[in-house]
Amino acid sequence: ASVLLVVDQLEEIFGYVSDDVRRFIDLMCGIIEYPDSGVLIVATLRSDFLATFQLLDGLQDVEFEDFLVSPLPVNRFAELIEGPSRRAGLKEPEAGLVDALVRDAGTKEALPLLAFTLKKRYEECRSGERLTSGADEKIGGVQGAVENVARDALGDDDLTGNSAEIRALRRAFIRLVSIEDKDRLVRREARWNELPDAAKPTLERLVNSRLVISRGGGAERVVAVAHASPFRVWRWLASWLKDCTEVRQWRRRLHLVMAESERLPDDPSVLLQGARLTQGVRWQEDFGDTLTDAEAAFVERSRLAAEERERERERFEKQKRSTYFNHITLAQRFLDENQFELAQDNLESCDP
């Protein structure tokens, strides 16, 4: 008999470096090397990660059969609403509601978001009841469901601020999201004991709201974002991840500047200056945990050099003002002496 090994969302191993991932890849390679092992591997993988999969260490020469599964077209979304509704024992949805949900979903990429919304809707209903537009408005529709659930979970927390808790939550999401080539965002698991303690109460509330999923316990507990939709429709997270992608691009440019600085170590002009330094200081303050020691040290070196240039400029301006005032004083003294001599001459000319 054959053993079927099913791997869902294989792309989530990319960018996640750990002993577990390495052992899993080695396991797959070991199975593939023995065609008579009796094990068949079936994996689902986003098509835009196929090239990354083929370049993975140990899998470059692996032969595999690919089967393209196209996204479910939007015109079939109604089946996903009406079918589960009947199985849940609910009455026929309110007239026009299904069409409204499909329109709100918008695109075929919104399927996970629609599934999340429907789950929240079903939780609002009891057997024999009907899905209504009132329930839809309560949770914010398809596009607003994640945002509203997150807001309810976080309460009055000001996500736009820069408190220790918010900085910790950002650091936590750094471990829960992997930014791949072309700035693609991929969910990833993180061990609970590796996340910032200050972020854990907020993460627990997100687990309870099912935006974050948790499995295992104790030292083995891991968490992950439930689906990729929050990366796009949770405005705070989407905005912050946009900053993360900009940091990624900035770091690429920073490495070029750092390489030039190594080539010209005595040339201060190659350090970060002006707008580039302002941006670098901001990234260091907001994303310092994502920078390497070398990157952070280069930003700090650039900042100190800029401060020294500013002090030098102030000393020069002070000296220039002092010189100017000295010249004024000398000129005044010269004028005073000339005026005195002129007055004395005038007095002498007036003597009888």
Short mmCIF file of C-alpha atoms in Angstrom, two decimals:
data_model
loop_
_atom_site.label_atom_id
_atom_site.label_comp_id
_atom_site.label_asym_id
_atom_site.label_seq_id
_atom_site.Cartn_x
_atom_site.Cartn_y
_atom_site.Cartn_z
CA ALA A 1 0.00 0.00 0.00
CA SER A 2 1.11 3.57 -0.71
CA VAL A 3 1.29 6.39 1.81
CA LEU A 4 -0.08 9.76 0.73
CA LEU A 5 1.70 12.78 2.26
CA VAL A 6 -0.32 15.97 1.71
CA VAL A 7 1.42 19.32 2.24
CA ASP A 8 -0.83 22.38 2.11
CA GLN A 9 0.54 25.89 1.48
CA LEU A 10 4.10 24.74 0.87
CA GLU A 11 5.15 28.34 0.13
CA GLU A 12 5.06 29.07 3.86
CA ILE A 13 8.41 27.31 4.35
CA PHE A 14 10.16 29.93 2.20
CA GLY A 15 11.94 32.59 4.20
CA TYR A 16 11.44 30.62 7.42
CA VAL A 17 14.81 29.35 8.57
CA SER A 18 14.63 26.72 11.29
CA ASP A 19 15.80 23.21 12.07
CA ASP A 20 12.24 21.93 11.63
CA VAL A 21 11.99 23.34 8.09
CA ARG A 22 15.40 21.98 7.14
CA ARG A 23 14.49 18.51 8.48
CA PHE A 24 11.19 18.62 6.58
CA ILE A 25 12.93 19.48 3.31
CA ASP A 26 15.50 16.74 3.93
CA LEU A 27 12.61 14.32 4.54
CA MET A 28 10.99 15.21 1.22
CA CYS A 29 14.30 14.89 -0.59
CA GLY A 30 14.92 11.52 1.04
CA ILE A 31 11.50 10.25 -0.08
CA ILE A 32 11.99 11.55 -3.61
CA GLU A 33 15.40 9.86 -3.94
CA TYR A 34 13.71 6.47 -3.48
CA PRO A 35 10.95 6.12 -6.11
CA ASP A 36 9.97 2.74 -4.70
CA SER A 37 9.46 4.10 -1.18
CA GLY A 38 5.68 3.78 -1.52
CA VAL A 39 5.19 7.42 -0.46
CA LEU A 40 3.41 9.91 -2.72
CA ILE A 41 3.78 13.61 -1.94
CA VAL A 42 1.04 15.99 -3.01
CA ALA A 43 1.68 19.64 -2.19
CA THR A 44 -0.26 22.82 -2.84
CA LEU A 45 1.83 25.82 -3.79
CA ARG A 46 0.99 29.31 -4.99
CA SER A 47 1.99 29.51 -8.64
CA ASP A 48 4.06 32.68 -8.10
CA PHE A 49 6.33 30.66 -5.79
CA LEU A 50 7.04 27.86 -8.24
CA ALA A 51 10.42 29.31 -9.30
CA THR A 52 11.43 29.74 -5.64
CA PHE A 53 10.51 26.10 -4.98
CA GLN A 54 12.65 24.90 -7.88
CA LEU A 55 15.67 26.83 -6.58
CA LEU A 56 15.39 25.49 -3.04
CA ASP A 57 18.51 23.66 -1.82
CA GLY A 58 18.15 19.96 -2.51
CA LEU A 59 15.17 20.32 -4.86
CA GLN A 60 16.78 21.85 -7.97
CA ASP A 61 16.88 18.54 -9.88
CA VAL A 62 13.67 17.07 -8.53
CA GLU A 63 11.21 15.88 -11.16
CA PHE A 64 7.58 16.58 -10.39
CA GLU A 65 4.25 16.86 -12.12
CA ASP A 66 2.43 20.12 -11.81
CA PHE A 67 -1.32 20.53 -11.94
CA LEU A 68 -2.64 24.05 -12.22
CA VAL A 69 -5.72 24.77 -10.10
CA SER A 70 -7.26 28.02 -11.20
CA PRO A 71 -8.86 30.31 -8.60
CA LEU A 72 -12.57 29.83 -8.16
CA PRO A 73 -14.29 32.39 -10.42
CA VAL A 74 -16.34 35.08 -8.73
CA ASN A 75 -19.53 33.90 -10.46
CA ARG A 76 -19.35 30.70 -8.36
CA PHE A 77 -18.98 32.48 -5.01
CA ALA A 78 -22.75 32.27 -4.52
CA GLU A 79 -22.42 28.48 -4.21
CA LEU A 80 -19.99 28.97 -1.31
CA ILE A 81 -22.55 31.09 0.50
CA GLU A 82 -25.76 29.16 -0.15
CA GLY A 83 -24.39 25.60 0.17
CA PRO A 84 -22.84 25.91 3.67
CA SER A 85 -25.87 27.96 4.75
CA ARG A 86 -28.16 25.02 3.98
CA ARG A 87 -25.80 22.54 5.65
CA ALA A 88 -25.78 24.72 8.77
CA GLY A 89 -29.57 24.48 8.94
CA LEU A 90 -30.18 28.14 8.13
CA LYS A 91 -33.10 29.44 6.13
CA GLU A 92 -32.64 30.82 2.65
CA PRO A 93 -30.59 34.06 2.87
CA GLU A 94 -32.35 37.39 2.68
CA ALA A 95 -33.20 38.42 -0.88
CA GLY A 96 -30.29 40.20 -2.57
CA LEU A 97 -27.84 39.40 0.22
CA VAL A 98 -25.88 36.77 -1.70
CA ASP A 99 -25.41 39.09 -4.68
CA ALA A 100 -24.33 41.88 -2.33
CA LEU A 101 -21.73 39.63 -0.66
CA VAL A 102 -20.33 38.55 -4.03
CA ARG A 103 -20.08 42.18 -5.16
CA ASP A 104 -18.40 43.15 -1.89
CA ALA A 105 -15.86 40.36 -2.29
CA GLY A 106 -14.89 41.98 -5.55
CA THR A 107 -12.23 39.61 -6.93
CA LYS A 108 -11.39 35.93 -6.99
CA GLU A 109 -8.40 36.66 -4.70
CA ALA A 110 -10.90 37.57 -1.95
CA LEU A 111 -11.99 33.97 -1.32
CA PRO A 112 -10.22 33.64 2.08
CA LEU A 113 -11.75 36.96 3.11
CA LEU A 114 -15.21 35.77 2.08
CA ALA A 115 -14.72 32.55 4.04
CA PHE A 116 -13.71 34.53 7.15
CA THR A 117 -16.74 36.81 6.77
CA LEU A 118 -19.15 33.91 6.36
CA LYS A 119 -17.73 32.18 9.43
CA LYS A 120 -18.33 35.32 11.50
CA ARG A 121 -21.85 35.57 10.03
CA TYR A 122 -22.71 31.98 10.88
CA GLU A 123 -21.53 32.58 14.44
CA GLU A 124 -24.13 35.37 14.67
CA CYS A 125 -26.94 33.01 13.62
CA ARG A 126 -28.64 30.05 15.25
CA SER A 127 -30.10 27.03 13.49
CA GLY A 128 -33.30 27.89 11.65
CA GLU A 129 -32.44 31.58 11.38
CA ARG A 130 -31.63 33.51 8.19
CA LEU A 131 -28.56 35.42 7.08
CA THR A 132 -29.62 39.06 6.84
CA SER A 133 -28.09 42.35 5.77
CA GLY A 134 -28.32 43.48 9.40
CA ALA A 135 -25.75 40.88 10.43
CA ASP A 136 -23.63 41.90 7.46
CA GLU A 137 -23.64 45.53 8.56
CA LYS A 138 -22.77 44.51 12.11
CA ILE A 139 -19.53 42.82 11.06
CA GLY A 140 -18.75 45.39 8.35
CA GLY A 141 -19.38 43.43 5.16
CA VAL A 142 -16.74 41.35 3.37
CA GLN A 143 -14.14 44.10 3.06
CA GLY A 144 -14.68 45.49 6.57
CA ALA A 145 -14.97 42.23 8.53
CA VAL A 146 -11.29 41.83 9.36
CA GLU A 147 -10.89 45.50 10.26
CA ASN A 148 -13.88 45.44 12.62
CA VAL A 149 -12.93 42.14 14.25
CA ALA A 150 -9.41 43.46 14.84
CA ARG A 151 -10.79 46.70 16.30
CA ASP A 152 -13.07 44.77 18.64
CA ALA A 153 -10.19 42.54 19.73
CA LEU A 154 -7.81 45.42 20.40
CA GLY A 155 -10.33 47.73 22.06
CA ASP A 156 -9.04 51.26 22.63
CA ASP A 157 -5.41 50.51 21.73
CA ASP A 158 -4.01 53.29 19.55
CA LEU A 159 -2.31 51.39 16.76
CA THR A 160 -1.11 54.62 15.18
CA GLY A 161 0.99 55.44 18.26
CA ASN A 162 4.50 54.39 19.15
CA SER A 163 4.01 52.93 22.62
CA ALA A 164 6.08 50.01 23.86
CA GLU A 165 3.10 47.69 23.26
CA ILE A 166 2.65 48.82 19.66
CA ARG A 167 6.36 48.53 18.93
CA ALA A 168 6.26 45.03 20.41
CA LEU A 169 3.26 44.12 18.25
CA ARG A 170 5.14 45.29 15.17
CA ARG A 171 8.12 43.15 16.14
CA ALA A 172 5.77 40.19 16.58
CA PHE A 173 4.34 40.60 13.09
CA ILE A 174 7.87 40.71 11.69
CA ARG A 175 8.07 37.06 12.75
CA LEU A 176 4.57 36.26 11.46
CA VAL A 177 5.06 37.66 7.95
CA SER A 178 7.75 36.85 5.42
CA ILE A 179 8.45 39.39 2.66
CA GLU A 180 9.61 37.46 -0.39
CA ASP A 181 10.92 38.55 -3.79
CA LYS A 182 8.84 41.23 -5.52
CA ASP A 183 7.57 42.15 -2.03
CA ARG A 184 5.19 39.19 -1.83
CA LEU A 185 3.77 38.68 1.65
CA VAL A 186 3.60 35.14 3.03
CA ARG A 187 2.25 33.89 6.36
CA ARG A 188 4.73 32.14 8.60
CA GLU A 189 4.57 30.46 11.97
CA ALA A 190 6.44 31.73 15.01
CA ARG A 191 7.15 30.10 18.33
CA TRP A 192 5.23 31.77 21.12
CA ASN A 193 8.25 31.96 23.42
CA GLU A 194 10.21 33.87 20.73
CA LEU A 195 7.66 36.70 20.50
CA PRO A 196 7.94 39.92 22.56
CA ASP A 197 6.24 39.57 25.96
CA ALA A 198 4.66 43.04 25.63
CA ALA A 199 2.79 41.90 22.49
CA LYS A 200 1.38 38.67 23.94
CA PRO A 201 -1.80 40.08 25.57
CA THR A 202 -2.75 41.66 22.21
CA LEU A 203 -1.89 38.48 20.32
CA GLU A 204 -4.04 36.44 22.73
CA ARG A 205 -7.01 38.67 21.91
CA LEU A 206 -6.32 38.23 18.20
CA VAL A 207 -6.23 34.45 18.76
CA ASN A 208 -9.61 34.63 20.49
CA SER A 209 -10.97 36.62 17.52
CA ARG A 210 -9.50 33.99 15.14
CA LEU A 211 -7.40 36.46 13.19
CA VAL A 212 -4.39 34.60 14.60
CA ILE A 213 -4.37 30.85 15.05
CA SER A 214 -2.53 28.94 17.76
CA ARG A 215 -1.55 25.31 18.17
CA GLY A 216 0.44 23.33 20.69
CA GLY A 217 1.18 24.36 24.22
CA GLY A 218 4.02 25.33 26.50
CA ALA A 219 7.40 25.55 24.80
CA GLU A 220 5.91 23.92 21.68
CA ARG A 221 3.20 26.55 21.15
CA VAL A 222 3.27 28.28 17.73
CA VAL A 223 1.04 31.00 16.27
CA ALA A 224 0.37 32.31 12.76
CA VAL A 225 -1.93 34.78 11.04
CA ALA A 226 -5.08 32.82 10.12
CA HIS A 227 -5.03 33.85 6.45
CA ALA A 228 -3.38 36.42 4.19
CA SER A 229 -6.40 38.75 3.92
CA PRO A 230 -5.37 40.95 6.90
CA PHE A 231 -2.19 41.85 5.00
CA ARG A 232 -4.43 43.68 2.54
CA VAL A 233 -7.62 44.79 4.29
CA TRP A 234 -6.54 45.49 7.89
CA ARG A 235 -5.47 49.07 7.26
CA TRP A 236 -3.04 49.38 10.19
CA LEU A 237 -1.28 46.15 9.29
CA ALA A 238 -1.34 46.85 5.55
CA SER A 239 0.18 50.31 6.10
CA TRP A 240 2.84 48.96 8.41
CA LEU A 241 3.72 46.11 6.04
CA LYS A 242 4.00 48.69 3.26
CA ASP A 243 6.60 50.40 5.43
CA CYS A 244 8.30 47.02 5.88
CA THR A 245 8.60 46.56 2.12
CA GLU A 246 9.99 50.09 1.85
CA VAL A 247 12.53 49.21 4.57
CA ARG A 248 13.48 46.14 2.55
CA GLN A 249 14.08 48.30 -0.54
CA TRP A 250 15.94 50.90 1.55
CA ARG A 251 18.20 48.20 2.99
CA ARG A 252 19.17 47.11 -0.50
CA ARG A 253 20.23 50.69 -1.30
CA LEU A 254 21.92 50.95 2.11
CA HIS A 255 24.13 47.96 1.33
CA LEU A 256 25.40 49.74 -1.80
CA VAL A 257 26.25 52.82 0.27
CA MET A 258 27.94 50.66 2.91
CA ALA A 259 30.03 48.94 0.25
CA GLU A 260 31.12 52.33 -1.10
CA SER A 261 32.00 53.43 2.42
CA GLU A 262 34.20 50.36 2.87
CA ARG A 263 35.96 51.23 -0.40
CA LEU A 264 36.45 54.87 0.72
CA PRO A 265 36.66 54.63 4.53
CA ASP A 266 38.09 58.16 4.94
CA ASP A 267 35.53 59.89 2.75
CA PRO A 268 32.64 61.19 4.92
CA SER A 269 30.64 62.16 1.82
CA VAL A 270 29.64 58.53 1.24
CA LEU A 271 27.78 58.37 4.57
CA LEU A 272 24.01 58.86 4.73
CA GLN A 273 23.10 62.53 4.52
CA GLY A 274 20.02 64.72 4.15
CA ALA A 275 16.78 62.95 3.31
CA ARG A 276 18.47 59.53 3.17
CA LEU A 277 19.78 59.99 6.71
CA THR A 278 16.38 61.23 7.96
CA GLN A 279 14.76 58.12 6.50
CA GLY A 280 17.45 55.88 7.94
CA VAL A 281 17.01 57.30 11.45
CA ARG A 282 13.25 56.79 11.15
CA TRP A 283 13.65 53.17 10.04
CA GLN A 284 16.10 52.58 12.87
CA GLU A 285 13.61 53.92 15.41
CA ASP A 286 10.60 52.02 14.02
CA PHE A 287 12.25 48.85 12.68
CA GLY A 288 15.48 48.65 14.64
CA ASP A 289 14.89 44.99 15.46
CA THR A 290 14.94 44.13 11.75
CA LEU A 291 18.33 45.75 11.05
CA THR A 292 21.62 43.91 11.34
CA ASP A 293 24.28 45.20 13.73
CA ALA A 294 26.31 46.46 10.75
CA GLU A 295 23.32 48.32 9.28
CA ALA A 296 22.40 49.92 12.60
CA ALA A 297 26.04 50.90 13.22
CA PHE A 298 26.29 52.55 9.79
CA VAL A 299 23.12 54.58 10.39
CA GLU A 300 24.45 55.62 13.81
CA ARG A 301 27.83 56.54 12.33
CA SER A 302 26.09 58.65 9.69
CA ARG A 303 23.96 60.35 12.36
CA LEU A 304 26.99 61.20 14.52
CA ALA A 305 28.85 62.53 11.47
CA ALA A 306 25.85 64.73 10.62
CA GLU A 307 25.74 66.06 14.18
CA GLU A 308 29.47 66.85 14.03
CA ARG A 309 28.96 68.67 10.72
CA GLU A 310 26.17 70.68 12.32
CA ARG A 311 28.37 71.59 15.29
CA GLU A 312 31.15 72.59 12.92
CA ARG A 313 28.71 74.75 10.97
CA GLU A 314 27.54 76.42 14.17
CA ARG A 315 31.16 77.07 15.23
CA PHE A 316 31.87 78.58 11.83
CA GLU A 317 28.76 80.77 11.99
CA LYS A 318 29.67 81.87 15.51
CA GLN A 319 33.20 82.70 14.42
CA LYS A 320 31.90 84.54 11.37
CA ARG A 321 29.54 86.60 13.55
CA SER A 322 32.37 87.33 15.99
CA THR A 323 34.62 88.46 13.16
CA TYR A 324 31.83 90.60 11.77
CA PHE A 325 31.21 92.28 15.13
CA ASN A 326 34.97 92.86 15.58
CA HIS A 327 35.06 94.58 12.21
CA ILE A 328 32.07 96.71 13.20
CA THR A 329 33.77 97.66 16.47
CA LEU A 330 36.99 98.64 14.71
CA ALA A 331 35.07 100.61 12.15
CA GLN A 332 33.14 102.40 14.89
CA ARG A 333 36.32 103.17 16.76
CA PHE A 334 37.89 104.49 13.56
CA LEU A 335 34.87 106.69 12.91
CA ASP A 336 34.86 107.93 16.50
CA GLU A 337 38.54 108.89 16.31
CA ASN A 338 38.03 110.69 12.99
CA GLN A 339 35.00 112.50 14.35
CA PHE A 340 37.01 113.60 17.39
CA GLU A 341 39.89 114.88 15.27
CA LEU A 342 37.46 116.67 12.95
CA ALA A 343 35.74 118.35 15.89
CA GLN A 344 39.08 119.41 17.35
CA ASP A 345 40.10 120.93 14.01
CA ASN A 346 36.84 122.82 13.87
CA LEU A 347 37.37 124.19 17.38
CA GLU A 348 40.89 125.30 16.58
CA SER A 349 39.69 127.07 13.45
CA CYS A 350 37.13 128.97 15.54
CA ASP A 351 39.72 130.35 18.07
CA PRO A 352 40.05 134.19 17.85
#
